[in-house]
PDB file of C-alpha atoms in Angstrom:
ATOM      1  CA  UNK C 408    -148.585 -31.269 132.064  1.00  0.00           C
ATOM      2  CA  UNK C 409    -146.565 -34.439 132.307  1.00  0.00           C
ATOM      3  CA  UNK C 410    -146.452 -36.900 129.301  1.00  0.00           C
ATOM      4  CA  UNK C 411    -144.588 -39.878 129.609  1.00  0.00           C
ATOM      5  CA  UNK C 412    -143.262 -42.736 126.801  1.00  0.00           C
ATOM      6  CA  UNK C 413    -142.637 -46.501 127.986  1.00  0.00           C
ATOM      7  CA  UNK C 414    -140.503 -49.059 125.922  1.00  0.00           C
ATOM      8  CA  UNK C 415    -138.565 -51.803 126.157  1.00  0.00           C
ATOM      9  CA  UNK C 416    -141.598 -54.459 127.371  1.00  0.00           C
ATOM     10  CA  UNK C 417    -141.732 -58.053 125.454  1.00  0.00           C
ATOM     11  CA  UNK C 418    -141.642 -61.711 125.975  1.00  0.00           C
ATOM     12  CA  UNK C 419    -139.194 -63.565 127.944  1.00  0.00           C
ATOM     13  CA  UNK C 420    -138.779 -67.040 129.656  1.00  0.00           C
ATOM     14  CA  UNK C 421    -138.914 -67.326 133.402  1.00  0.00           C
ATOM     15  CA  UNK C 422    -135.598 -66.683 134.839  1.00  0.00           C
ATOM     16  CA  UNK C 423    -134.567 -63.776 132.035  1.00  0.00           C
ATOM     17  CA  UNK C 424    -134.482 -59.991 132.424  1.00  0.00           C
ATOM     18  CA  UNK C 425    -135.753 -56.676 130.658  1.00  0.00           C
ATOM     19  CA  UNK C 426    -135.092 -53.317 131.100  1.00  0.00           C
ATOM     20  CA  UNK C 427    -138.390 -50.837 130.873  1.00  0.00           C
ATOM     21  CA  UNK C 428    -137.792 -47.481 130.097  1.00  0.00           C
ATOM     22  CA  UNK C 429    -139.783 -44.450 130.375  1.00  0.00           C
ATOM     23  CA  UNK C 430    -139.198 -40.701 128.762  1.00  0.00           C
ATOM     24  CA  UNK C 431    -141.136 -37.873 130.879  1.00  0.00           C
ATOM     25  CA  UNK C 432    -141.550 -34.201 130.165  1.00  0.00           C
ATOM     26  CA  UNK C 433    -143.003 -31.550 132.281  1.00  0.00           C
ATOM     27  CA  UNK C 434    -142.295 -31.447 136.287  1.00  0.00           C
ATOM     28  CA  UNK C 435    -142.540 -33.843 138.326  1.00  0.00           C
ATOM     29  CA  UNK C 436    -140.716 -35.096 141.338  1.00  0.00           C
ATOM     30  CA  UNK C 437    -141.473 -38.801 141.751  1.00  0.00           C
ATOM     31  CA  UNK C 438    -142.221 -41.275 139.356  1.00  0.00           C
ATOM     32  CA  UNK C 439    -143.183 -45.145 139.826  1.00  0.00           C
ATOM     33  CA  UNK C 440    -144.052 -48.272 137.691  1.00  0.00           C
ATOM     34  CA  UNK C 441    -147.328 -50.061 137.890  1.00  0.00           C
ATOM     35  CA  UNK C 442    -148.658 -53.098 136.807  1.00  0.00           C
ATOM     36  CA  UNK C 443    -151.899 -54.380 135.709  1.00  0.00           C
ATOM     37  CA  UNK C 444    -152.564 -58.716 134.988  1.00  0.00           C
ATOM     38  CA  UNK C 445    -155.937 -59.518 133.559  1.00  0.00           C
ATOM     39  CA  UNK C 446    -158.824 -59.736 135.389  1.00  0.00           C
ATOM     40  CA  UNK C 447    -156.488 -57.938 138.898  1.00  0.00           C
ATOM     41  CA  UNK C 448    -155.685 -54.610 139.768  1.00  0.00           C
ATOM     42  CA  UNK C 449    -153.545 -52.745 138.952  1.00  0.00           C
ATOM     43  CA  UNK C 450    -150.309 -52.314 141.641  1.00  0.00           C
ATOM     44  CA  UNK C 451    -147.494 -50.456 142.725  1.00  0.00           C
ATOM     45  CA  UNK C 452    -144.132 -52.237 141.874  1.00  0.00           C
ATOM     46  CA  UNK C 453    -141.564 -49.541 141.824  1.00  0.00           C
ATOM     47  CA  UNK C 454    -140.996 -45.249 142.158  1.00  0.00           C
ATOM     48  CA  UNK C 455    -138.331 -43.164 142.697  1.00  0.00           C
ATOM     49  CA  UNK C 456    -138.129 -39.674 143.729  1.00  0.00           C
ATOM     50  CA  UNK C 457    -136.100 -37.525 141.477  1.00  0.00           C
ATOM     51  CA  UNK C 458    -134.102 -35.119 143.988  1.00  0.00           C
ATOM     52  CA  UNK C 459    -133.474 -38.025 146.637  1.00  0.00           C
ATOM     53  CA  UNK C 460    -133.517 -40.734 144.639  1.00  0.00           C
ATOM     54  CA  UNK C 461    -135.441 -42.734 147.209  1.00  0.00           C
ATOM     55  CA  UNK C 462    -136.772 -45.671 145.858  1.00  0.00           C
ATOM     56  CA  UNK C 463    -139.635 -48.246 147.015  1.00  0.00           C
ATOM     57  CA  UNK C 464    -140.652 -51.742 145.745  1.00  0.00           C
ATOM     58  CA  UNK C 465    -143.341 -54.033 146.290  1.00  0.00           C
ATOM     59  CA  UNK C 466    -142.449 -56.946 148.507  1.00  0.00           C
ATOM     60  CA  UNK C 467    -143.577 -58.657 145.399  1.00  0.00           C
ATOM     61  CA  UNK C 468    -140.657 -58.047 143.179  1.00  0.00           C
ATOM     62  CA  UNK C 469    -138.093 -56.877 146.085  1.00  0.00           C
ATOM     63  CA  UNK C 470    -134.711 -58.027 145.340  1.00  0.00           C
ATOM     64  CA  UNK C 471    -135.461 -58.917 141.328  1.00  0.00           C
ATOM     65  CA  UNK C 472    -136.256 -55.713 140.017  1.00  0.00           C
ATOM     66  CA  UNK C 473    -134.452 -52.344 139.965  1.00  0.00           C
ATOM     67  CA  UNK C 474    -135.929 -48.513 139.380  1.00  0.00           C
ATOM     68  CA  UNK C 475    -133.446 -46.219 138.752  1.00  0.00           C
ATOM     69  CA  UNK C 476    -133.483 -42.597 136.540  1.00  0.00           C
ATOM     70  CA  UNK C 477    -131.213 -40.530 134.182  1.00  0.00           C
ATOM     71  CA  UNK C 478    -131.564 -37.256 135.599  1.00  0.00           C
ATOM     72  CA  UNK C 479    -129.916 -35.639 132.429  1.00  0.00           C
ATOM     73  CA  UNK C 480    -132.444 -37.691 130.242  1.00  0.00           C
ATOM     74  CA  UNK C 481    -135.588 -37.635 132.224  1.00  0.00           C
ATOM     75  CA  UNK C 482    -135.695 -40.990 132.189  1.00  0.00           C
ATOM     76  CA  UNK C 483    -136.811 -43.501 134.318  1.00  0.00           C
ATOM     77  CA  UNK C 484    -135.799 -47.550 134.024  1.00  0.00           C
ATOM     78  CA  UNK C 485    -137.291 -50.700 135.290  1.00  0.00           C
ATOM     79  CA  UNK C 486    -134.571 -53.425 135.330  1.00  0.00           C
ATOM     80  CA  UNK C 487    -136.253 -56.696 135.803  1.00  0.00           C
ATOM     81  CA  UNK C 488    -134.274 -59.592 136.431  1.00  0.00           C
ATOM     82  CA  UNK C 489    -135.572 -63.662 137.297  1.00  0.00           C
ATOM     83  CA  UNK C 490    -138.697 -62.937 135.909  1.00  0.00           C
ATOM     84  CA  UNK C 491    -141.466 -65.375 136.825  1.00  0.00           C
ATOM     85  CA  UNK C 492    -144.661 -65.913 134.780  1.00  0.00           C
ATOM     86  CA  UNK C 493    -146.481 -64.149 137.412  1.00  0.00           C
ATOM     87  CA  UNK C 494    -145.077 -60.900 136.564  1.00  0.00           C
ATOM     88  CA  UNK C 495    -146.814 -61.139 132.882  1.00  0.00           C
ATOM     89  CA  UNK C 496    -148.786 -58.086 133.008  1.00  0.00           C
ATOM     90  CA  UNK C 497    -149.440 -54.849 130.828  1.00  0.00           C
ATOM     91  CA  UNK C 498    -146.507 -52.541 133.023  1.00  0.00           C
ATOM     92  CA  UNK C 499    -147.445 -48.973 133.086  1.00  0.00           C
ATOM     93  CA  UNK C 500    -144.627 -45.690 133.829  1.00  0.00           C
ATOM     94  CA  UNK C 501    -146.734 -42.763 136.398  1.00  0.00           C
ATOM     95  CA  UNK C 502    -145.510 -39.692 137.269  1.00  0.00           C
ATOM     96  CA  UNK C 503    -146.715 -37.001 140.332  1.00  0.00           C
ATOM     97  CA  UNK C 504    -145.921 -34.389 142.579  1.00  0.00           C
ATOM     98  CA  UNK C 505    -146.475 -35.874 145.968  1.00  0.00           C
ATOM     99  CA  UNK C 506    -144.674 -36.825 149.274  1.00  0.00           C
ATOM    100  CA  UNK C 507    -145.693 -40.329 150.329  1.00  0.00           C
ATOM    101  CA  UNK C 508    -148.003 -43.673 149.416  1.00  0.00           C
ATOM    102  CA  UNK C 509    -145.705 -43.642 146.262  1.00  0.00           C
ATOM    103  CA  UNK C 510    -146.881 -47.208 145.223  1.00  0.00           C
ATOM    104  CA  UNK C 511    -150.358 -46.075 145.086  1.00  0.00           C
ATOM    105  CA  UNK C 512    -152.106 -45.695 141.530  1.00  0.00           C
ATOM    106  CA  UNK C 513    -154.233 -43.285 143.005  1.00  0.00           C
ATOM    107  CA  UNK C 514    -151.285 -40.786 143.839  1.00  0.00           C
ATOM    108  CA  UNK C 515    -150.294 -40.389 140.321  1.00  0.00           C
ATOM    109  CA  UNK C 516    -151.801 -38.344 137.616  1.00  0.00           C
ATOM    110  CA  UNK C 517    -149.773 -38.970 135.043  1.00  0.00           C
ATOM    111  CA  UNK C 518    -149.563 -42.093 132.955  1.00  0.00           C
ATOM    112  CA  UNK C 519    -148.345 -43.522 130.208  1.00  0.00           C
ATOM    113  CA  UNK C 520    -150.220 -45.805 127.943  1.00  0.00           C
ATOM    114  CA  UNK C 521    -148.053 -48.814 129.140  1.00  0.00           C
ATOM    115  CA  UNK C 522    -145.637 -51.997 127.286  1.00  0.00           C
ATOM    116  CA  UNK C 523    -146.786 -55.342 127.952  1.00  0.00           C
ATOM    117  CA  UNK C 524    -144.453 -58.081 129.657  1.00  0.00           C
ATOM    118  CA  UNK C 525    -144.644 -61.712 128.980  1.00  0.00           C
ATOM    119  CA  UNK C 526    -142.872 -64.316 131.155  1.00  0.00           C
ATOM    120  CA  UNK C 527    -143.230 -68.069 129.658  1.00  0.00           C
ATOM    121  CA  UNK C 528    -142.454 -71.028 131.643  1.00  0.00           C
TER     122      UNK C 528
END
């Protein structure tokens, strides 16, 4: 069992940064971020295996945003930088054991219950 602990969402203007965090116990070897707007999907942004450290982004937020883990912690972070009001959303940490299609929701099995993010113009 995997149970995972987000912080660090809140509201920002466009062009600002936040750093998402997420606490995990249990095993696990990858983890990801997901978000969910209303009324859309929810999507893939960012995951990160733990051994590797192989990480994968969304073409979406490529560039802007960084994943990146504290091994010692078991933590996994979400720096966003030049946030746009399109990346207002209710951002959710997962967490599975699994090899590939990282960015899909439907690989993980672990969640946690999510922080929102709010980017003003």
């Amino acid at each position: 069992q995997v149970q995972l602990m987000e912080s660090g969402g809140g509201s920002v203007q466009a062009g600002g940064s936040l750093r998402l965090s997420c606490a995990a116990s249990g095993y696990k070897n990858r983890m990801g971020w997901f978000r969910q707007a209303p009324g859309k999907e929810r999507e893939g942004v960012a995951c990160i295996y733990s051994r590797s450290g192989a990480t994968y982004y969304a073409d979406s937020v490529e560039g802007r945003f960084t994943i990146s883990q504290d091994s010692a912690k078991n933590t996994v972070y979400l720096q966003m930088n030049s946030l746009k009001p399109e990346d207002t959303a209710m951002y959710y940490c997962a967490a599975s054991v699994g090899s590939d299609r990282c960015l899909d929701q439907y690989e993980h099995n672990y969640w946690g219950q999510g922080t929102q993010v709010t980017v003003s113009s």
